[in-house]
Amino acid sequence: MNSVRRVSSALLVSAVFISLMLAPADRAAAFGYGARGPDVYAVQGMLKSLGYYAGQIDGIYGPITENGVKEFQRRYGLPATGNVDGQTLQSILWAYTELKIPKAPPSNPPSQTPGNEEAPRGQPPGETAPQEKDGISEEERRMAELINAERAKLGLAPLALDAQLSRVARIKSAEMAERNYFSHQSPVYGSPFEMMRSFGIPFRTAGENIACNRTVEAAHQSLMASQGHRENILNRAFDRVGIGIVDGGPCGKLFTQMFAGD
């Protein structure tokens, strides 16, 4: 019997962090005036980079954000509703990608197989956090501690911090930094589930959270403020987690949490 697989999603981010349900951008839920949270942070950050938003990036969808969205929509021939619907989000993502990603064709994807300990070509421009003997950094351990503290509040069993799963999560974060994208769907490895399988990770149920932020604590708070990501963190079906943190991305650090349950 196949178990239900949960995966909360995040699309491209500019300044702090973004989370949207895993789906093509043109099918993402719309949001607008009065909305709050990491989705708004990301839209504000991207619009600011594109020159359509001059306000504070605070995650609050107020009149300045609404006006910025309207200006963007007019510029790109979209209905100027001031709401971020699927088509508007897709256009913002496209414009931001055009701005941020070099036009030179990417190199061929690296050949990566389970058990190959060589660092992937997706290594970020900066350095990863210092690694301990099992390959897990202090920052990654800290994020796992924060996850388990949240679970403990609800009487849930702690998640084991899995070194193999953390390695895969770290590769995902590094690849996002190198290829300048932010999505659950990897151009090299496919979906989180396909990526786990390609590295020999066994699971019956699985999920993934990704974040872009400055610190472990700030990333954790943003994840907990997003329903889909919070549900992954507090999912009773998961029994282990892999954490991968690398320097890179527009926010300073990229975070991948991979959850699995047997």
PDB file of C-alpha atoms in Angstrom:
ATOM      1  CA  MET A   1       0.000   0.000   0.000  1.00  0.00           C
ATOM      2  CA  ASN A   2       1.471   3.299  -1.027  1.00  0.00           C
ATOM      3  CA  SER A   3       1.546   5.863   1.734  1.00  0.00           C
ATOM      4  CA  VAL A   4       0.694   9.494   1.237  1.00  0.00           C
ATOM      5  CA  ARG A   5       3.744  11.557   0.398  1.00  0.00           C
ATOM      6  CA  ARG A   6       3.822  15.074   1.633  1.00  0.00           C
ATOM      7  CA  VAL A   7       5.970  17.799   0.215  1.00  0.00           C
ATOM      8  CA  SER A   8       5.600  21.486   0.918  1.00  0.00           C
ATOM      9  CA  SER A   9       6.944  23.767  -1.693  1.00  0.00           C
ATOM     10  CA  ALA A  10       8.847  26.896  -2.204  1.00  0.00           C
ATOM     11  CA  LEU A  11       9.455  28.815  -5.331  1.00  0.00           C
ATOM     12  CA  LEU A  12      12.182  31.319  -6.148  1.00  0.00           C
ATOM     13  CA  VAL A  13      13.134  33.828  -3.392  1.00  0.00           C
ATOM     14  CA  SER A  14      14.899  37.131  -3.423  1.00  0.00           C
ATOM     15  CA  ALA A  15      15.456  38.564   0.018  1.00  0.00           C
ATOM     16  CA  VAL A  16      14.287  36.330   2.802  1.00  0.00           C
ATOM     17  CA  PHE A  17      12.399  33.146   2.005  1.00  0.00           C
ATOM     18  CA  ILE A  18       9.518  31.828  -0.070  1.00  0.00           C
ATOM     19  CA  SER A  19       7.117  28.968   0.335  1.00  0.00           C
ATOM     20  CA  LEU A  20       4.351  27.967  -2.051  1.00  0.00           C
ATOM     21  CA  MET A  21       2.632  24.631  -2.485  1.00  0.00           C
ATOM     22  CA  LEU A  22       4.473  22.275  -4.843  1.00  0.00           C
ATOM     23  CA  ALA A  23       2.788  22.851  -8.199  1.00  0.00           C
ATOM     24  CA  PRO A  24       3.447  24.699 -11.416  1.00  0.00           C
ATOM     25  CA  ALA A  25       3.398  28.461 -10.838  1.00  0.00           C
ATOM     26  CA  ASP A  26       0.320  28.907 -12.994  1.00  0.00           C
ATOM     27  CA  ARG A  27      -1.657  26.741 -10.543  1.00  0.00           C
ATOM     28  CA  ALA A  28      -0.405  28.303  -7.300  1.00  0.00           C
ATOM     29  CA  ALA A  29      -2.998  29.801  -4.960  1.00  0.00           C
ATOM     30  CA  ALA A  30      -3.484  33.549  -5.362  1.00  0.00           C
ATOM     31  CA  PHE A  31      -2.790  35.973  -2.545  1.00  0.00           C
ATOM     32  CA  GLY A  32      -3.091  39.725  -2.192  1.00  0.00           C
ATOM     33  CA  TYR A  33      -3.816  42.677   0.102  1.00  0.00           C
ATOM     34  CA  GLY A  34      -3.719  41.708   3.765  1.00  0.00           C
ATOM     35  CA  ALA A  35      -1.703  38.526   3.229  1.00  0.00           C
ATOM     36  CA  ARG A  36       1.307  37.899   5.464  1.00  0.00           C
ATOM     37  CA  GLY A  37       4.175  35.451   5.539  1.00  0.00           C
ATOM     38  CA  PRO A  38       7.155  34.091   3.629  1.00  0.00           C
ATOM     39  CA  ASP A  39       5.363  34.089   0.254  1.00  0.00           C
ATOM     40  CA  VAL A  40       4.932  37.842   0.552  1.00  0.00           C
ATOM     41  CA  TYR A  41       8.567  38.263   1.636  1.00  0.00           C
ATOM     42  CA  ALA A  42       9.716  36.578  -1.532  1.00  0.00           C
ATOM     43  CA  VAL A  43       7.454  38.509  -3.884  1.00  0.00           C
ATOM     44  CA  GLN A  44       8.539  41.773  -2.258  1.00  0.00           C
ATOM     45  CA  GLY A  45      12.185  40.793  -2.626  1.00  0.00           C
ATOM     46  CA  MET A  46      11.848  39.838  -6.270  1.00  0.00           C
ATOM     47  CA  LEU A  47       9.855  42.958  -7.146  1.00  0.00           C
ATOM     48  CA  LYS A  48      12.433  45.091  -5.356  1.00  0.00           C
ATOM     49  CA  SER A  49      15.220  43.520  -7.416  1.00  0.00           C
ATOM     50  CA  LEU A  50      13.161  44.187 -10.550  1.00  0.00           C
ATOM     51  CA  GLY A  51      12.509  47.828  -9.590  1.00  0.00           C
ATOM     52  CA  TYR A  52       8.762  47.588  -8.925  1.00  0.00           C
ATOM     53  CA  TYR A  53       8.823  47.787  -5.133  1.00  0.00           C
ATOM     54  CA  ALA A  54      10.488  50.409  -2.951  1.00  0.00           C
ATOM     55  CA  GLY A  55       9.022  49.529   0.424  1.00  0.00           C
ATOM     56  CA  GLN A  56      10.334  47.486   3.323  1.00  0.00           C
ATOM     57  CA  ILE A  57      10.587  43.735   2.833  1.00  0.00           C
ATOM     58  CA  ASP A  58       8.490  42.775   5.822  1.00  0.00           C
ATOM     59  CA  GLY A  59       6.191  39.999   4.590  1.00  0.00           C
ATOM     60  CA  ILE A  60       3.074  42.171   4.885  1.00  0.00           C
ATOM     61  CA  TYR A  61       1.002  42.665   1.719  1.00  0.00           C
ATOM     62  CA  GLY A  62       0.008  46.310   2.117  1.00  0.00           C
ATOM     63  CA  PRO A  63      -0.751  49.119  -0.342  1.00  0.00           C
ATOM     64  CA  ILE A  64       2.888  49.571  -1.416  1.00  0.00           C
ATOM     65  CA  THR A  65       3.167  45.881  -2.303  1.00  0.00           C
ATOM     66  CA  GLU A  66      -0.182  45.990  -4.075  1.00  0.00           C
ATOM     67  CA  ASN A  67       0.879  49.005  -6.136  1.00  0.00           C
ATOM     68  CA  GLY A  68       4.167  47.305  -7.020  1.00  0.00           C
ATOM     69  CA  VAL A  69       2.330  44.220  -8.211  1.00  0.00           C
ATOM     70  CA  LYS A  70      -0.036  46.380 -10.285  1.00  0.00           C
ATOM     71  CA  GLU A  71       2.888  48.178 -11.910  1.00  0.00           C
ATOM     72  CA  PHE A  72       4.495  44.875 -12.755  1.00  0.00           C
ATOM     73  CA  GLN A  73       1.242  43.508 -14.155  1.00  0.00           C
ATOM     74  CA  ARG A  74       0.780  46.562 -16.383  1.00  0.00           C
ATOM     75  CA  ARG A  75       4.339  46.318 -17.635  1.00  0.00           C
ATOM     76  CA  TYR A  76       3.884  42.665 -18.590  1.00  0.00           C
ATOM     77  CA  GLY A  77       0.407  43.016 -20.087  1.00  0.00           C
ATOM     78  CA  LEU A  78      -1.407  41.259 -17.246  1.00  0.00           C
ATOM     79  CA  PRO A  79      -4.717  42.312 -15.646  1.00  0.00           C
ATOM     80  CA  ALA A  80      -3.726  44.935 -13.058  1.00  0.00           C
ATOM     81  CA  THR A  81      -5.560  43.369 -10.114  1.00  0.00           C
ATOM     82  CA  GLY A  82      -2.829  43.899  -7.540  1.00  0.00           C
ATOM     83  CA  ASN A  83      -3.150  40.234  -6.553  1.00  0.00           C
ATOM     84  CA  VAL A  84      -0.428  37.629  -7.094  1.00  0.00           C
ATOM     85  CA  ASP A  85      -2.263  34.941  -9.033  1.00  0.00           C
ATOM     86  CA  GLY A  86      -0.582  32.023 -10.792  1.00  0.00           C
ATOM     87  CA  GLN A  87       0.067  33.893 -14.029  1.00  0.00           C
ATOM     88  CA  THR A  88       1.492  36.916 -12.214  1.00  0.00           C
ATOM     89  CA  LEU A  89       3.736  34.737 -10.071  1.00  0.00           C
ATOM     90  CA  GLN A  90       4.980  32.872 -13.121  1.00  0.00           C
ATOM     91  CA  SER A  91       5.811  36.185 -14.814  1.00  0.00           C
ATOM     92  CA  ILE A  92       7.613  37.511 -11.723  1.00  0.00           C
ATOM     93  CA  LEU A  93       9.647  34.318 -11.502  1.00  0.00           C
ATOM     94  CA  TRP A  94      10.518  34.505 -15.185  1.00  0.00           C
ATOM     95  CA  ALA A  95      11.559  38.176 -14.962  1.00  0.00           C
ATOM     96  CA  TYR A  96      13.611  37.570 -11.832  1.00  0.00           C
ATOM     97  CA  THR A  97      15.303  34.545 -13.395  1.00  0.00           C
ATOM     98  CA  GLU A  98      16.159  36.582 -16.493  1.00  0.00           C
ATOM     99  CA  LEU A  99      17.677  39.222 -14.217  1.00  0.00           C
ATOM    100  CA  LYS A 100      19.674  36.898 -11.986  1.00  0.00           C
ATOM    101  CA  ILE A 101      20.751  33.924 -14.096  1.00  0.00           C
ATOM    102  CA  PRO A 102      23.677  34.437 -16.510  1.00  0.00           C
ATOM    103  CA  LYS A 103      22.756  33.998 -20.144  1.00  0.00           C
ATOM    104  CA  ALA A 104      25.685  31.670 -20.852  1.00  0.00           C
ATOM    105  CA  PRO A 105      24.513  28.085 -21.400  1.00  0.00           C
ATOM    106  CA  PRO A 106      24.922  25.898 -18.306  1.00  0.00           C
ATOM    107  CA  SER A 107      27.522  23.181 -18.180  1.00  0.00           C
ATOM    108  CA  ASN A 108      26.433  19.569 -18.542  1.00  0.00           C
ATOM    109  CA  PRO A 109      24.843  18.117 -15.390  1.00  0.00           C
ATOM    110  CA  PRO A 110      27.257  16.190 -13.217  1.00  0.00           C
ATOM    111  CA  SER A 111      27.063  12.440 -13.134  1.00  0.00           C
ATOM    112  CA  GLN A 112      26.212  11.587  -9.538  1.00  0.00           C
ATOM    113  CA  THR A 113      25.539   8.129  -8.228  1.00  0.00           C
ATOM    114  CA  PRO A 114      24.789   6.839  -4.748  1.00  0.00           C
ATOM    115  CA  GLY A 115      27.919   6.256  -2.728  1.00  0.00           C
ATOM    116  CA  ASN A 116      30.041   8.702  -4.740  1.00  0.00           C
ATOM    117  CA  GLU A 117      31.522  10.977  -2.105  1.00  0.00           C
ATOM    118  CA  GLU A 118      32.982  13.447  -4.595  1.00  0.00           C
ATOM    119  CA  ALA A 119      31.500  16.915  -4.140  1.00  0.00           C
ATOM    120  CA  PRO A 120      28.985  17.658  -6.923  1.00  0.00           C
ATOM    121  CA  ARG A 121      29.443  20.442  -9.408  1.00  0.00           C
ATOM    122  CA  GLY A 122      26.621  22.095  -7.494  1.00  0.00           C
ATOM    123  CA  GLN A 123      29.009  23.262  -4.768  1.00  0.00           C
ATOM    124  CA  PRO A 124      28.003  26.844  -3.884  1.00  0.00           C
ATOM    125  CA  PRO A 125      30.211  29.881  -4.511  1.00  0.00           C
ATOM    126  CA  GLY A 126      30.899  30.281  -0.787  1.00  0.00           C
ATOM    127  CA  GLU A 127      31.996  27.733   1.761  1.00  0.00           C
ATOM    128  CA  THR A 128      29.780  25.262   3.513  1.00  0.00           C
ATOM    129  CA  ALA A 129      29.639  25.275   7.287  1.00  0.00           C
ATOM    130  CA  PRO A 130      32.490  23.348   8.995  1.00  0.00           C
ATOM    131  CA  GLN A 131      31.723  19.644   8.862  1.00  0.00           C
ATOM    132  CA  GLU A 132      32.146  17.208  11.727  1.00  0.00           C
ATOM    133  CA  LYS A 133      33.383  13.662  11.294  1.00  0.00           C
ATOM    134  CA  ASP A 134      29.960  12.346  10.250  1.00  0.00           C
ATOM    135  CA  GLY A 135      29.629  15.143   7.691  1.00  0.00           C
ATOM    136  CA  ILE A 136      26.952  17.032   9.623  1.00  0.00           C
ATOM    137  CA  SER A 137      27.733  20.643  10.524  1.00  0.00           C
ATOM    138  CA  GLU A 138      26.908  22.463  13.758  1.00  0.00           C
ATOM    139  CA  GLU A 139      24.335  24.563  11.903  1.00  0.00           C
ATOM    140  CA  GLU A 140      22.656  21.456  10.540  1.00  0.00           C
ATOM    141  CA  ARG A 141      22.552  19.920  14.020  1.00  0.00           C
ATOM    142  CA  ARG A 142      21.090  23.144  15.380  1.00  0.00           C
ATOM    143  CA  MET A 143      18.290  23.104  12.826  1.00  0.00           C
ATOM    144  CA  ALA A 144      17.490  19.479  13.693  1.00  0.00           C
ATOM    145  CA  GLU A 145      17.349  20.472  17.373  1.00  0.00           C
ATOM    146  CA  LEU A 146      14.866  23.230  16.563  1.00  0.00           C
ATOM    147  CA  ILE A 147      12.720  20.779  14.610  1.00  0.00           C
ATOM    148  CA  ASN A 148      12.670  18.308  17.482  1.00  0.00           C
ATOM    149  CA  ALA A 149      11.913  21.038  19.998  1.00  0.00           C
ATOM    150  CA  GLU A 150       8.775  21.865  18.006  1.00  0.00           C
ATOM    151  CA  ARG A 151       7.800  18.206  17.877  1.00  0.00           C
ATOM    152  CA  ALA A 152       8.363  17.819  21.604  1.00  0.00           C
ATOM    153  CA  LYS A 153       5.849  20.592  22.301  1.00  0.00           C
ATOM    154  CA  LEU A 154       3.171  18.361  20.773  1.00  0.00           C
ATOM    155  CA  GLY A 155       4.410  15.137  22.299  1.00  0.00           C
ATOM    156  CA  LEU A 156       5.740  13.842  18.987  1.00  0.00           C
ATOM    157  CA  ALA A 157       8.737  11.533  18.742  1.00  0.00           C
ATOM    158  CA  PRO A 158      11.998  13.255  17.761  1.00  0.00           C
ATOM    159  CA  LEU A 159      13.385  12.804  14.267  1.00  0.00           C
ATOM    160  CA  ALA A 160      16.736  11.074  13.953  1.00  0.00           C
ATOM    161  CA  LEU A 161      19.296  13.235  12.147  1.00  0.00           C
ATOM    162  CA  ASP A 162      20.340  10.940   9.317  1.00  0.00           C
ATOM    163  CA  ALA A 163      23.845  11.455   7.892  1.00  0.00           C
ATOM    164  CA  GLN A 164      23.073   9.870   4.504  1.00  0.00           C
ATOM    165  CA  LEU A 165      19.886  11.879   4.088  1.00  0.00           C
ATOM    166  CA  SER A 166      21.746  15.023   5.188  1.00  0.00           C
ATOM    167  CA  ARG A 167      24.336  14.427   2.486  1.00  0.00           C
ATOM    168  CA  VAL A 168      21.602  14.313  -0.152  1.00  0.00           C
ATOM    169  CA  ALA A 169      19.971  17.441   1.296  1.00  0.00           C
ATOM    170  CA  ARG A 170      23.345  19.211   1.196  1.00  0.00           C
ATOM    171  CA  ILE A 171      23.813  18.256  -2.443  1.00  0.00           C
ATOM    172  CA  LYS A 172      20.368  19.708  -3.201  1.00  0.00           C
ATOM    173  CA  SER A 173      21.213  22.999  -1.460  1.00  0.00           C
ATOM    174  CA  ALA A 174      24.576  23.184  -3.229  1.00  0.00           C
ATOM    175  CA  GLU A 175      22.979  22.498  -6.596  1.00  0.00           C
ATOM    176  CA  MET A 176      20.422  25.269  -6.063  1.00  0.00           C
ATOM    177  CA  ALA A 177      23.227  27.692  -5.221  1.00  0.00           C
ATOM    178  CA  GLU A 178      25.330  26.704  -8.224  1.00  0.00           C
ATOM    179  CA  ARG A 179      22.488  26.682 -10.756  1.00  0.00           C
ATOM    180  CA  ASN A 180      20.797  29.762  -9.289  1.00  0.00           C
ATOM    181  CA  TYR A 181      17.318  28.292  -8.854  1.00  0.00           C
ATOM    182  CA  PHE A 182      14.994  27.660  -5.915  1.00  0.00           C
ATOM    183  CA  SER A 183      12.536  24.834  -6.380  1.00  0.00           C
ATOM    184  CA  HIS A 184      11.701  21.334  -5.242  1.00  0.00           C
ATOM    185  CA  GLN A 185      12.102  20.168  -8.827  1.00  0.00           C
ATOM    186  CA  SER A 186      15.815  19.759  -9.546  1.00  0.00           C
ATOM    187  CA  PRO A 187      16.926  20.061 -13.188  1.00  0.00           C
ATOM    188  CA  VAL A 188      19.445  17.300 -12.477  1.00  0.00           C
ATOM    189  CA  TYR A 189      17.740  14.914 -10.037  1.00  0.00           C
ATOM    190  CA  GLY A 190      14.022  15.560 -10.553  1.00  0.00           C
ATOM    191  CA  SER A 191      11.572  15.606  -7.651  1.00  0.00           C
ATOM    192  CA  PRO A 192      12.698  15.174  -4.025  1.00  0.00           C
ATOM    193  CA  PHE A 193      11.399  11.607  -4.143  1.00  0.00           C
ATOM    194  CA  GLU A 194      13.336  10.814  -7.303  1.00  0.00           C
ATOM    195  CA  MET A 195      16.460  12.368  -5.846  1.00  0.00           C
ATOM    196  CA  MET A 196      16.189  10.312  -2.653  1.00  0.00           C
ATOM    197  CA  ARG A 197      15.752   7.132  -4.651  1.00  0.00           C
ATOM    198  CA  SER A 198      18.726   7.935  -6.886  1.00  0.00           C
ATOM    199  CA  PHE A 199      20.938   8.063  -3.791  1.00  0.00           C
ATOM    200  CA  GLY A 200      19.505   4.854  -2.360  1.00  0.00           C
ATOM    201  CA  ILE A 201      17.443   6.444   0.414  1.00  0.00           C
ATOM    202  CA  PRO A 202      14.668   4.025   1.473  1.00  0.00           C
ATOM    203  CA  PHE A 203      11.292   5.489   2.463  1.00  0.00           C
ATOM    204  CA  ARG A 204       7.583   4.837   2.432  1.00  0.00           C
ATOM    205  CA  THR A 205       6.650   8.469   2.996  1.00  0.00           C
ATOM    206  CA  ALA A 206       8.796  11.526   2.425  1.00  0.00           C
ATOM    207  CA  GLY A 207       8.779  15.301   2.179  1.00  0.00           C
ATOM    208  CA  GLU A 208      11.029  18.271   1.614  1.00  0.00           C
ATOM    209  CA  ASN A 209      11.283  21.837   2.898  1.00  0.00           C
ATOM    210  CA  ILE A 210      13.593  24.395   1.316  1.00  0.00           C
ATOM    211  CA  ALA A 211      14.414  27.876   2.550  1.00  0.00           C
ATOM    212  CA  CYS A 212      16.608  30.857   1.800  1.00  0.00           C
ATOM    213  CA  ASN A 213      17.573  32.980   4.788  1.00  0.00           C
ATOM    214  CA  ARG A 214      20.452  34.473   6.765  1.00  0.00           C
ATOM    215  CA  THR A 215      20.506  32.236   9.828  1.00  0.00           C
ATOM    216  CA  VAL A 216      19.271  28.865  11.034  1.00  0.00           C
ATOM    217  CA  GLU A 217      16.921  30.487  13.543  1.00  0.00           C
ATOM    218  CA  ALA A 218      15.383  32.866  10.996  1.00  0.00           C
ATOM    219  CA  ALA A 219      14.901  30.052   8.473  1.00  0.00           C
ATOM    220  CA  HIS A 220      13.278  27.864  11.111  1.00  0.00           C
ATOM    221  CA  GLN A 221      10.878  30.621  12.158  1.00  0.00           C
ATOM    222  CA  SER A 222       9.846  31.211   8.543  1.00  0.00           C
ATOM    223  CA  LEU A 223       9.280  27.511   7.987  1.00  0.00           C
ATOM    224  CA  MET A 224       7.142  27.234  11.109  1.00  0.00           C
ATOM    225  CA  ALA A 225       5.108  30.250   9.967  1.00  0.00           C
ATOM    226  CA  SER A 226       4.185  28.465   6.722  1.00  0.00           C
ATOM    227  CA  GLN A 227       1.471  25.833   7.046  1.00  0.00           C
ATOM    228  CA  GLY A 228       2.826  23.357   4.511  1.00  0.00           C
ATOM    229  CA  HIS A 229       6.359  23.464   5.890  1.00  0.00           C
ATOM    230  CA  ARG A 230       5.099  23.288   9.477  1.00  0.00           C
ATOM    231  CA  GLU A 231       3.079  20.184   8.597  1.00  0.00           C
ATOM    232  CA  ASN A 232       6.219  18.477   7.327  1.00  0.00           C
ATOM    233  CA  ILE A 233       8.113  19.357  10.493  1.00  0.00           C
ATOM    234  CA  LEU A 234       5.302  18.009  12.671  1.00  0.00           C
ATOM    235  CA  ASN A 235       4.348  15.013  10.534  1.00  0.00           C
ATOM    236  CA  ARG A 236       3.897  11.896  12.690  1.00  0.00           C
ATOM    237  CA  ALA A 237       4.731   9.628   9.756  1.00  0.00           C
ATOM    238  CA  PHE A 238       8.335  10.836   9.535  1.00  0.00           C
ATOM    239  CA  ASP A 239      11.019   9.289  11.711  1.00  0.00           C
ATOM    240  CA  ARG A 240      14.214  10.854  10.343  1.00  0.00           C
ATOM    241  CA  VAL A 241      15.421  14.034   8.733  1.00  0.00           C
ATOM    242  CA  GLY A 242      18.385  15.179   6.678  1.00  0.00           C
ATOM    243  CA  ILE A 243      19.536  18.792   6.849  1.00  0.00           C
ATOM    244  CA  GLY A 244      21.709  20.418   4.193  1.00  0.00           C
ATOM    245  CA  ILE A 245      22.931  24.006   4.630  1.00  0.00           C
ATOM    246  CA  VAL A 246      25.278  25.829   2.279  1.00  0.00           C
ATOM    247  CA  ASP A 247      26.356  29.422   1.778  1.00  0.00           C
ATOM    248  CA  GLY A 248      24.784  30.917  -1.334  1.00  0.00           C
ATOM    249  CA  GLY A 249      21.598  32.256  -2.832  1.00  0.00           C
ATOM    250  CA  PRO A 250      20.215  35.787  -2.580  1.00  0.00           C
ATOM    251  CA  CYS A 251      19.634  35.547   1.187  1.00  0.00           C
ATOM    252  CA  GLY A 252      23.054  34.270   2.263  1.00  0.00           C
ATOM    253  CA  LYS A 253      22.287  30.612   2.997  1.00  0.00           C
ATOM    254  CA  LEU A 254      20.240  27.865   1.376  1.00  0.00           C
ATOM    255  CA  PHE A 255      18.534  25.248   3.538  1.00  0.00           C
ATOM    256  CA  THR A 256      17.118  21.857   2.542  1.00  0.00           C
ATOM    257  CA  GLN A 257      15.245  19.615   4.946  1.00  0.00           C
ATOM    258  CA  MET A 258      14.513  16.102   3.675  1.00  0.00           C
ATOM    259  CA  PHE A 259      12.087  14.016   5.719  1.00  0.00           C
ATOM    260  CA  ALA A 260      11.541  10.277   5.478  1.00  0.00           C
ATOM    261  CA  GLY A 261       9.503   7.608   7.207  1.00  0.00           C
ATOM    262  CA  ASP A 262       9.377   3.820   6.920  1.00  0.00           C
TER     263      ASP A 262
END
